[in-house]
Short mmCIF file of C-alpha atoms and ligand atoms in Angstrom, two decimals:
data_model
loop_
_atom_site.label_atom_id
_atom_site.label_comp_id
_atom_site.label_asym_id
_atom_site.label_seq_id
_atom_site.Cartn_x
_atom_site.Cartn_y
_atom_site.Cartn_z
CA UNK A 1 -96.79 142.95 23.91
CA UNK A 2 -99.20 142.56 21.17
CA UNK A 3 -99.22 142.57 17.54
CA UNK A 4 -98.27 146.34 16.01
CA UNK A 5 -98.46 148.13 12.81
CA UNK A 6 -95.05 148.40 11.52
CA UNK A 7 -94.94 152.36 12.43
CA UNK A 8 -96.15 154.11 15.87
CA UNK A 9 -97.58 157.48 15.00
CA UNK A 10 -99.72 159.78 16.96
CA UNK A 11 -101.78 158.67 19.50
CA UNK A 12 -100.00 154.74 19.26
CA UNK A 13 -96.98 155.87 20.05
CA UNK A 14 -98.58 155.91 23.42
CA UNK A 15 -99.35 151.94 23.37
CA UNK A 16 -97.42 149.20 24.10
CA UNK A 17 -99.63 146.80 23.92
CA UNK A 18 -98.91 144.42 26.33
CA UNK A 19 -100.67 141.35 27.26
CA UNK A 20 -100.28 140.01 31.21
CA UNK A 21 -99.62 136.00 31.91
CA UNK A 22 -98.62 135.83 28.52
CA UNK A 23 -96.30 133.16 26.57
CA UNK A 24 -93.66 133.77 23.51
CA UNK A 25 -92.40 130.91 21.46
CA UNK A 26 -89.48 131.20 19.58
CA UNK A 27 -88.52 128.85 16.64
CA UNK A 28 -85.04 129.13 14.28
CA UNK A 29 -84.70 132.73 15.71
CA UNK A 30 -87.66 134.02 14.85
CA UNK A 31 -90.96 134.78 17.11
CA UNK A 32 -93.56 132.39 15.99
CA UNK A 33 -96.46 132.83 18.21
CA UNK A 34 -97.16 134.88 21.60
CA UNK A 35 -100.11 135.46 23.54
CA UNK A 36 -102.38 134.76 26.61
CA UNK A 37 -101.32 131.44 29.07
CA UNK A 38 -104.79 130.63 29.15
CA UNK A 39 -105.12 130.80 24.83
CA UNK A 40 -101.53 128.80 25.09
CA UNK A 41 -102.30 126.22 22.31
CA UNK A 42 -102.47 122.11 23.41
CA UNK A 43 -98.93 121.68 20.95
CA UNK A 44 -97.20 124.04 22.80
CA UNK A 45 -98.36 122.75 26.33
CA UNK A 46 -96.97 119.12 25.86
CA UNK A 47 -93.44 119.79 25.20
CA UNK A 48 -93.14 115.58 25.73
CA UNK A 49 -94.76 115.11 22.99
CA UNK A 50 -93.22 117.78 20.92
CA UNK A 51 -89.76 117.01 19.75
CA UNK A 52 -88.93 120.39 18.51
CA UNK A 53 -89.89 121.97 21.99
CA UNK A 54 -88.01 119.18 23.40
CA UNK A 55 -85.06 120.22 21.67
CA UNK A 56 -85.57 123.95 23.28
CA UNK A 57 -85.73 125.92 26.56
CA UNK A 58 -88.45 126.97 28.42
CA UNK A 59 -87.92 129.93 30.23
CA UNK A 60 -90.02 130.87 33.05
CA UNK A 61 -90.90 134.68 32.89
CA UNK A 62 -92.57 134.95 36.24
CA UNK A 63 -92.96 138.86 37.10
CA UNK A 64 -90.59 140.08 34.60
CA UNK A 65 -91.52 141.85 30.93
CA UNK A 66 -90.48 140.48 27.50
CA UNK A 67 -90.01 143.24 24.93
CA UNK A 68 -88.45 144.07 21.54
CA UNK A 69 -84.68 145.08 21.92
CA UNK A 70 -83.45 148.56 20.88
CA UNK A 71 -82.98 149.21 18.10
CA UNK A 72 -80.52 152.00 18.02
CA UNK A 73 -80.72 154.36 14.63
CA UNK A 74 -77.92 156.83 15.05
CA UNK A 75 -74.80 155.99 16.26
CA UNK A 76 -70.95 157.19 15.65
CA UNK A 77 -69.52 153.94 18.05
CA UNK A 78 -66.70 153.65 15.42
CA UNK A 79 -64.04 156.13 16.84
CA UNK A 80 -60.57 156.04 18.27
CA UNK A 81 -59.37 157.66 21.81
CA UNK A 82 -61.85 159.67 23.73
CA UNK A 83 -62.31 163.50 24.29
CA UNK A 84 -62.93 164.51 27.63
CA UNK A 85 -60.36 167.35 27.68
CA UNK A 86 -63.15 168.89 25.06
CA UNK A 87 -65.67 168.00 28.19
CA UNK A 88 -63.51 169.76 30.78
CA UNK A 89 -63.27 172.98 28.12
CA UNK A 90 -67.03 173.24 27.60
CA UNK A 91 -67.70 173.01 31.80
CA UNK A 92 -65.05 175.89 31.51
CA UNK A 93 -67.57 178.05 29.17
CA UNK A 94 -66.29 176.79 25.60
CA UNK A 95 -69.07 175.65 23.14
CA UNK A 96 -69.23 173.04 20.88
CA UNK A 97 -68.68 175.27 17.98
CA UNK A 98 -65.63 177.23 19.45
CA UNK A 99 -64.10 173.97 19.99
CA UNK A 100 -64.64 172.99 16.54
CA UNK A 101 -63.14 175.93 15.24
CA UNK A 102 -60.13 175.56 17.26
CA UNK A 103 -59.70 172.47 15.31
CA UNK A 104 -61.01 170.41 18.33
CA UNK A 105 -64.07 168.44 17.92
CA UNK A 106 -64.72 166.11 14.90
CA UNK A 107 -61.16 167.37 13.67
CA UNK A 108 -59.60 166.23 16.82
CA UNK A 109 -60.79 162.47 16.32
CA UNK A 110 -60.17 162.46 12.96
CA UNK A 111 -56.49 163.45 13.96
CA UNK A 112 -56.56 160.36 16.31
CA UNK A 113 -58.21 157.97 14.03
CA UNK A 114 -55.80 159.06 11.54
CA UNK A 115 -52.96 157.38 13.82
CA UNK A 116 -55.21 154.00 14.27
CA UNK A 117 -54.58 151.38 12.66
CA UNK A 118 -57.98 149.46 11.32
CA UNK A 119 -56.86 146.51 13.71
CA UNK A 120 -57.08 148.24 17.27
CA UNK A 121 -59.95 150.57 15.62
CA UNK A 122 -62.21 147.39 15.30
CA UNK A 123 -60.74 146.51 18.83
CA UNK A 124 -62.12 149.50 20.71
CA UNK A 125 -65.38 149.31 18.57
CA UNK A 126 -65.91 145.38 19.53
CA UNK A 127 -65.90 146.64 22.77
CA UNK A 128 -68.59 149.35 22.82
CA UNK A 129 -70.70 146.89 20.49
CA UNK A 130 -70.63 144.61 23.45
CA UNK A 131 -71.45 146.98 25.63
CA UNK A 132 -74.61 148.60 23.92
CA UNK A 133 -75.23 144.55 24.11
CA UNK A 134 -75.23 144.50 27.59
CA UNK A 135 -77.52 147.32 27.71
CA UNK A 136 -80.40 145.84 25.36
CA UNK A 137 -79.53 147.36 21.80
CA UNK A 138 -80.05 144.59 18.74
CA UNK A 139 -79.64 146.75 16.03
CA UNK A 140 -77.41 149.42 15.32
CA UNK A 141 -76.65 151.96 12.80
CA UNK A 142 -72.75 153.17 12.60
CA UNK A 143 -71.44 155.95 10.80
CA UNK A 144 -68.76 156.48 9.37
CA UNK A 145 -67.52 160.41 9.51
CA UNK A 146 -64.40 160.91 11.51
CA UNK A 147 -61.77 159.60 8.59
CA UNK A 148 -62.55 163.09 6.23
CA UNK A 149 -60.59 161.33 3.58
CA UNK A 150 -60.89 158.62 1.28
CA UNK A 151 -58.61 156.08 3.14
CA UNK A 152 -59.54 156.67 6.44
CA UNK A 153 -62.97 156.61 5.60
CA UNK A 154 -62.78 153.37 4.27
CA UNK A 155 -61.48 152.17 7.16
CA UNK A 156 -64.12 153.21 9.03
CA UNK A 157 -66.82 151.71 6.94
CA UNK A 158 -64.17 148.24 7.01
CA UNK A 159 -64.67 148.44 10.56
CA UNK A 160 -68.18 148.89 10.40
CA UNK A 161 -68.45 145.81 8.40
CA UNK A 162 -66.63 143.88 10.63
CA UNK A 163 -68.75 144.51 13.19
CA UNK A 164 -71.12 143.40 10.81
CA UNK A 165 -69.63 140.30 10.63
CA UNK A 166 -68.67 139.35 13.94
CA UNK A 167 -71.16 140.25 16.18
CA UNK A 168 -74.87 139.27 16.64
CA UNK A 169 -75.84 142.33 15.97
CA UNK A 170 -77.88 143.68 13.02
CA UNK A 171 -75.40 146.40 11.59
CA UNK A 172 -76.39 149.32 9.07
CA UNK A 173 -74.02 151.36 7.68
CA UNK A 174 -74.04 154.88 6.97
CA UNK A 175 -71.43 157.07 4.92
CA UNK A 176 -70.76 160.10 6.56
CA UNK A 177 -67.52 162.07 4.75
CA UNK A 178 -69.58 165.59 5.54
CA UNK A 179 -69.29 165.81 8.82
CA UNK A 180 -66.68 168.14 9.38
CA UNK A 181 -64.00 170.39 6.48
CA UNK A 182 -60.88 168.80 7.18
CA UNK A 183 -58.09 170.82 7.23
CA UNK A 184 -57.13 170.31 4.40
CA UNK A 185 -59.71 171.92 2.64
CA UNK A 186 -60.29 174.75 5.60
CA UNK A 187 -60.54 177.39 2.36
CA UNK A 188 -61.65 174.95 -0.16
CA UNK A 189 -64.99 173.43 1.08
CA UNK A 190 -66.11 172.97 -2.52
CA UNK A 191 -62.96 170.69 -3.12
CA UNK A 192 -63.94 168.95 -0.50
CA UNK A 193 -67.59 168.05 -1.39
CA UNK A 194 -65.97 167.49 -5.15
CA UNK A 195 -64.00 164.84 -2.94
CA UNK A 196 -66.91 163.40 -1.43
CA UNK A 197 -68.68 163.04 -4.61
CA UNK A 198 -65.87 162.12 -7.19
CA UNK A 199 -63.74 160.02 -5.35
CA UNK A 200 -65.53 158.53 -2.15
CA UNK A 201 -69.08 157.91 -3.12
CA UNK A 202 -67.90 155.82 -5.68
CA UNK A 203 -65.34 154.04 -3.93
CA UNK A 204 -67.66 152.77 -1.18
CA UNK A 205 -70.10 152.07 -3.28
CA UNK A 206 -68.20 149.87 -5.75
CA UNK A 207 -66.98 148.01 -2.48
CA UNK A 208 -70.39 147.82 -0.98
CA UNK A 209 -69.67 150.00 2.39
CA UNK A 210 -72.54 151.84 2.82
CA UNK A 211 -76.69 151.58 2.98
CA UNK A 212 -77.00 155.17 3.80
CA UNK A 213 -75.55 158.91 2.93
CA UNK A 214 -75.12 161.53 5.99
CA UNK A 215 -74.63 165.12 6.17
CA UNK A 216 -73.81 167.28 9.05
CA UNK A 217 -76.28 170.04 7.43
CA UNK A 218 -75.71 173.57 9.61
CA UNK A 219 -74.28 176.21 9.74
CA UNK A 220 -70.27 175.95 10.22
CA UNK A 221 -70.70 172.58 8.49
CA UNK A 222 -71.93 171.55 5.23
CA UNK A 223 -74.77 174.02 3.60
CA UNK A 224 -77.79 173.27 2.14
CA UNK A 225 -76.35 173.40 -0.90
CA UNK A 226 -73.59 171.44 0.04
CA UNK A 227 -75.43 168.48 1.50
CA UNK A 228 -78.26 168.74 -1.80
CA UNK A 229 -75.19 168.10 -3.98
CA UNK A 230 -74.00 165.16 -2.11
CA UNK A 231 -77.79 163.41 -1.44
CA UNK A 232 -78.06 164.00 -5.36
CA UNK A 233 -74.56 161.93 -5.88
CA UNK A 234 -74.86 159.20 -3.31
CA UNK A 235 -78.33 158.43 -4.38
CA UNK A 236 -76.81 157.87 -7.77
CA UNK A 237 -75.29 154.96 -6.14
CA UNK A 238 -77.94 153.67 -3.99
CA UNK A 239 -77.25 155.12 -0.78
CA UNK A 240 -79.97 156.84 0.71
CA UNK A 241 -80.12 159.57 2.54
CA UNK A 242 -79.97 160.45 6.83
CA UNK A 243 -79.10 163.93 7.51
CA UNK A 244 -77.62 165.51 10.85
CA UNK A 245 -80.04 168.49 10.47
CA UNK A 246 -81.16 171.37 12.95
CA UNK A 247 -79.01 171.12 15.61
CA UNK A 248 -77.41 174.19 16.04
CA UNK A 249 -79.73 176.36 14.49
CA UNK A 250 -82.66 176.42 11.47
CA UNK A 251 -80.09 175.23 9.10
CA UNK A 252 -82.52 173.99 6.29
CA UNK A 253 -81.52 170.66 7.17
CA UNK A 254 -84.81 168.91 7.56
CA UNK A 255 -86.59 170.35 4.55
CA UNK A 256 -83.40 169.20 2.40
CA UNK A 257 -83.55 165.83 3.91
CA UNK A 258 -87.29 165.60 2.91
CA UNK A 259 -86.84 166.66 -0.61
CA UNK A 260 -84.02 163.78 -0.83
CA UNK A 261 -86.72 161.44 1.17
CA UNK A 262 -84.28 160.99 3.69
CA UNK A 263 -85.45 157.73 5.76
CA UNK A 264 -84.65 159.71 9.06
CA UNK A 265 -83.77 163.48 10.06
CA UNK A 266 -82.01 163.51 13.50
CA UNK A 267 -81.42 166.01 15.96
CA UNK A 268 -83.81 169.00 15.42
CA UNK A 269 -83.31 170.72 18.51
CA UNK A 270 -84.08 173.75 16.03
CA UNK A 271 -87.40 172.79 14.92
CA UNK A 272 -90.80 175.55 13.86
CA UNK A 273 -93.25 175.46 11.93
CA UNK A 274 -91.60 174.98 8.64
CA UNK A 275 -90.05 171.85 9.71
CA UNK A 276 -93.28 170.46 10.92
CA UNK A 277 -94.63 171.15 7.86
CA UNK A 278 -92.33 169.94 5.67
CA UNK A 279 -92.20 166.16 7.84
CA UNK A 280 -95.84 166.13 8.21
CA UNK A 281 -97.22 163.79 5.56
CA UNK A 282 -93.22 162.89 4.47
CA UNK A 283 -91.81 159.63 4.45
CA UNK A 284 -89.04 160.83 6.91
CA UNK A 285 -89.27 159.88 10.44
CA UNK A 286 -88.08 162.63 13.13
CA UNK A 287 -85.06 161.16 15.43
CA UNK A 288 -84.47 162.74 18.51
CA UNK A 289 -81.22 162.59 20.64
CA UNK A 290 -81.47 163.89 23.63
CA UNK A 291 -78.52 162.60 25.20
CA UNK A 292 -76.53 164.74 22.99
CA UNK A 293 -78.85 167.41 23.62
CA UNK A 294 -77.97 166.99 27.87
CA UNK A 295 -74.26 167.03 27.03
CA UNK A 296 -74.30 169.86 24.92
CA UNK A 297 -76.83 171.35 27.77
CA UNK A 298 -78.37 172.17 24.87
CA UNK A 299 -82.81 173.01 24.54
CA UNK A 300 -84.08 169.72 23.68
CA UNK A 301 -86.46 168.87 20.36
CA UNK A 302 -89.75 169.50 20.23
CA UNK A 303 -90.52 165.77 20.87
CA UNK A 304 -93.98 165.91 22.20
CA UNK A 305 -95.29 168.40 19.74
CA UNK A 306 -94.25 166.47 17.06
CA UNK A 307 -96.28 163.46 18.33
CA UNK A 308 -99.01 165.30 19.09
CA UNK A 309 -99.05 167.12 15.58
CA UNK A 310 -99.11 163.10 13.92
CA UNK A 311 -95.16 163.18 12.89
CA UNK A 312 -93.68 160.04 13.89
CA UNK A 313 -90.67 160.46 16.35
CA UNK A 314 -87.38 157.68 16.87
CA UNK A 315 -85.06 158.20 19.49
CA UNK A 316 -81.51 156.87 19.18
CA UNK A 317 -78.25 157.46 21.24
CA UNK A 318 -76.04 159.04 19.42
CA UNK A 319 -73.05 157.04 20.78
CA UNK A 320 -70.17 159.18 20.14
CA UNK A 321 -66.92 161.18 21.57
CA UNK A 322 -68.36 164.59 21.35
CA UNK A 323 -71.47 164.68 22.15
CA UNK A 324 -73.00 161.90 23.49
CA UNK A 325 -70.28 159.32 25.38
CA UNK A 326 -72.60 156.69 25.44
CA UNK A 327 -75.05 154.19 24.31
CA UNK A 328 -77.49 153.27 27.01
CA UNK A 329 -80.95 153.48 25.66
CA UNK A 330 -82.22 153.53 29.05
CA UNK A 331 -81.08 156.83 29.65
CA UNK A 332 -82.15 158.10 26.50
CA UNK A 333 -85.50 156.89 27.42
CA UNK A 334 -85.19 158.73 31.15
CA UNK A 335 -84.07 161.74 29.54
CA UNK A 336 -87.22 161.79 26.87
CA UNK A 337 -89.17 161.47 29.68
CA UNK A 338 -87.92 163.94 32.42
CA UNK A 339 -86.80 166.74 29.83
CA UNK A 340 -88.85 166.65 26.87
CA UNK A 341 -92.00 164.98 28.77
CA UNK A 342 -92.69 161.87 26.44
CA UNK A 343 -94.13 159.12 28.01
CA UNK A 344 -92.41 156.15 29.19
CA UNK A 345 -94.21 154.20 26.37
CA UNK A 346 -94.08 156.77 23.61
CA UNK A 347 -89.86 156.94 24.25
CA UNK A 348 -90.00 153.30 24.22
CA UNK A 349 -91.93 152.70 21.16
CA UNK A 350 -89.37 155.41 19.66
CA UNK A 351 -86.24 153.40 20.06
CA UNK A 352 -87.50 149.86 19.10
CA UNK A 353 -89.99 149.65 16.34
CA UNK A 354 -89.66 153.67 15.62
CA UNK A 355 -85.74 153.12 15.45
CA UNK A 356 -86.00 150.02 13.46
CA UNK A 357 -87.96 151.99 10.63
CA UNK A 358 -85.42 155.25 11.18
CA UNK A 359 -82.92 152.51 10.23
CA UNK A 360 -85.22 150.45 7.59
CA UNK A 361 -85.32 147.40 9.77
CA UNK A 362 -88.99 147.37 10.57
CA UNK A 363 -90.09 144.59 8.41
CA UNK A 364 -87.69 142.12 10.79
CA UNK A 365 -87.13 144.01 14.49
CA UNK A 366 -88.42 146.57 16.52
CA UNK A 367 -91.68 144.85 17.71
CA UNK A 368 -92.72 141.23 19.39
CA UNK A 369 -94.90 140.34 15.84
CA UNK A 370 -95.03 137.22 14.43
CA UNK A 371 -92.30 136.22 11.63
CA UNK A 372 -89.73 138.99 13.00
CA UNK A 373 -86.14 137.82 14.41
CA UNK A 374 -86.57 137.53 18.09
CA UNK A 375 -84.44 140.55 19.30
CA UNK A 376 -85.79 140.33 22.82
CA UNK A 377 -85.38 141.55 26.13
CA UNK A 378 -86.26 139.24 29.22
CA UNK A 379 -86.08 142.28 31.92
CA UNK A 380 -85.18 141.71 35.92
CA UNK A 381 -88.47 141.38 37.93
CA UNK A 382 -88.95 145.09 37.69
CA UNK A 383 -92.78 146.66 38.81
CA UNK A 384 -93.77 148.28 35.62
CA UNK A 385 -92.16 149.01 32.08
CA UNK A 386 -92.43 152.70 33.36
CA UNK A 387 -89.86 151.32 35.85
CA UNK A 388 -87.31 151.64 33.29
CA UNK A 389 -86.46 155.02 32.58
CA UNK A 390 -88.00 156.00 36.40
CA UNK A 391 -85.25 154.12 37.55
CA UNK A 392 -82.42 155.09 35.07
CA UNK A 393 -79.08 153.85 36.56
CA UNK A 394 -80.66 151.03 37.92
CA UNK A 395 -79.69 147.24 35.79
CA UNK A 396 -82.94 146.18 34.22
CA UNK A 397 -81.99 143.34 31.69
CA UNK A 398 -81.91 140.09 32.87
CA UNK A 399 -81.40 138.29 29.35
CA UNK A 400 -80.95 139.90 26.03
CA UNK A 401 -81.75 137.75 22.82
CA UNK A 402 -80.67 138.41 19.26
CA UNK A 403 -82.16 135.65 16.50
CA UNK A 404 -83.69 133.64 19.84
CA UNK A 405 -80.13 133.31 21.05
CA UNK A 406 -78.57 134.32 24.59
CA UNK A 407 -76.21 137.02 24.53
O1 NIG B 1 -74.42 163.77 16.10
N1 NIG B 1 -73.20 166.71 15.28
C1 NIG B 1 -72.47 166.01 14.63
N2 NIG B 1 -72.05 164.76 14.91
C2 NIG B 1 -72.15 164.17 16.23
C3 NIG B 1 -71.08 164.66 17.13
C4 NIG B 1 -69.76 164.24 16.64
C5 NIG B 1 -68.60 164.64 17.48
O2 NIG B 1 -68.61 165.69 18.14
O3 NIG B 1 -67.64 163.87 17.45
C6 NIG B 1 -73.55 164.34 16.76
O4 NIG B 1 -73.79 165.00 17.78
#
């Protein structure tokens, strides 16, 4: 695939760009020069006389695809246990919100994470960090969210770094203490946001924990006041905002997140005019998740619209206990395209160089450009790109690369 702005909006997000009989080089992790075999240049051809490239690998791409690696902009992969007796209730009729209010949900893995110690927390985590490996992601962004108290949401964010840390991939970390009341503060939910701002912000940012601030912003949740007070304090400290807004309802979350200039607003299954109007022109990109949306059986965003009325759209999956069990971008991608009728290319573009900028990573990943960190995916010998999401359960990565090394 060619060079690409940093940003696909409108009528791009329907180009990959690709380039047939084509070759990549890779130097010190980064993508250095690509193009047609026959425009191949004479120093690259004679790797004996080149001791760098004789130093390297040559990999022979015959019928197979090189593209950018997901990047993955909303995830919650940091959790402990799992949920599925909340899966079994909602096939029985319960919805997400009853379950919430029967202190199931976001309470009921905060009650479990509660019990875990930071050591098998990072254990479980490792784990599903390899396994969004295995299925192409480079980049990820990790929230934190299911602590709902000062310790246990450092150890969240701790665990988060680790990952930092100790795996290849990039790692961006985002603060999320409003996601749920805890119960604790079930008739206090101004003590609680007083919490949030006095006593957390400040603790992870003095330790350096976060890049970004989250709010659950709907109805049930946190309010639009709620979530305007705590954008207004964690900015204070650097940390800029995402927002969980619209998916329950028109809860105000987008235009908030646009006022706070919010580098993403995710969800939006609830999304009119307003909200187009208020992202049109913003510097906010639109992230679907439609995987939640299937779980939930849920109506899915507006995707297309928004593409077609010029608001550029990321897709990420979500990856958490409640609503989304998992974080296979390929099935995001399937789902974009069978539900909410994006193409193949336009729900590709939105979960690599889309999802890089919905998780301010765009300069390095998200595209095959020269000078970014060669987060690539050699695929199978597959027919088409289109293959991908057509054939959603099907193994299409042969090799993934983070930095120009084999994972
Ligand atoms: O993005 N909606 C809020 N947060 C998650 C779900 C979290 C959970 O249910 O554990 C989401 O869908």
């Amino acid at each position: 695939m060619q060079e690409v702005p940093a940003l696909k909006v409108g009528p791009l997000m329907d180009d990959l760009n690709g380039i047939k009989d084509a070759f990549l080089y890779v130097e010190d992790g980064k993508i250095m020069h690509y193009g047609a075999m026959s425009r191949m240049p004479e120093t690259l051809k004679n790797m004996a006389e080149n001791p760098v490239l004789q130093s390297g690998e040559v990999v022979d791409a015959t019928g197979r695809y090189i593209m950018p690696a997901f990047c993955d902009s909303h995830t919650h992969l940091v959790y402990a246990g799992s949920r599925e007796q909340e899966f079994t209730d909602k096939i029985k009729g319960l919805s997400y919100q009853e379950i919430a209010r029967r202190g199931g949900g976001i309470l009921n893995s905060a009650k479990l994470l509660s019990q875990t110690s930071e050591e098998s927390l990072y254990a479980s985590a490792l784990g599903r960090a390899r396994e969004i490996m295995s299925q192409g992601t480079g980049a990820v962004e990790i929230k934190s969210g299911y602590g709902l108290n000062p310790q246990d949401e450092i150890k969240m964010l701790r665990v988060i770094a680790r990952l930092k840390e100790s795996t290849p991939l990039t790692v961006k970390s985002t603060f999320l203490g409003a996601h749920a009341f805890p119960a604790r503060y079930a008739e206090d939910h101004n003590g609680y946001v007083e919490e949030i701002i006095n006593e957390m912000i400040p603790m992870i940012a003095s330790e350096g924990l976060a890049e970004y601030i989250d709010a659950f912003c709907e109805d049930g949740f946190f309010s639009v006041e709620d979530t305007d007070r705590i954008f207004n304090a964690g900015m204070k400290y650097g940390l800029r905002p995402k927002v969980h807004a619209n998916q329950m309802g028109f809860s105000g979350g987008v235009q908030v997140g646009v006022k706070y200039g919010a580098i993403s607003v995710d969800h939006l299954e609830s999304t009119g005019p307003e909200e187009f109007e208020a992202l049109k022109n913003s510097d906010t990109i639109a992230t679907i998740l439609p995987g939640a949306t299937f779980f939930l059986n849920m109506e899915y965003a507006p995707a297309k619209q928004m593409i077609e009325y010029g608001i550029p759209v990321a897709m990420a999956s979500n990856y958490n206990p409640g609503s989304c069990p998992s974080g296979s971008l390929q099935f995001q991608m399937a789902l974009a395209c069978i539900a909410m009728k994006l193409t193949p290319a336009q729900a590709l573009n939105a979960c690599t160089i889309n999802g890089a900028f919905a998780m301010g990573v765009d300069d390095i990943l998200g595209a095959i450009t020269p000078g970014k960190q060669a987060n690539l995916i050699l695929t199978k010998e597959i027919p088409s790109i289109d293959f991908i999401p057509y054939a959603f359960t099907t193994p299409f990565i042969e090799r993934l690369y983070i930095a120009g090394k084999e994972i």
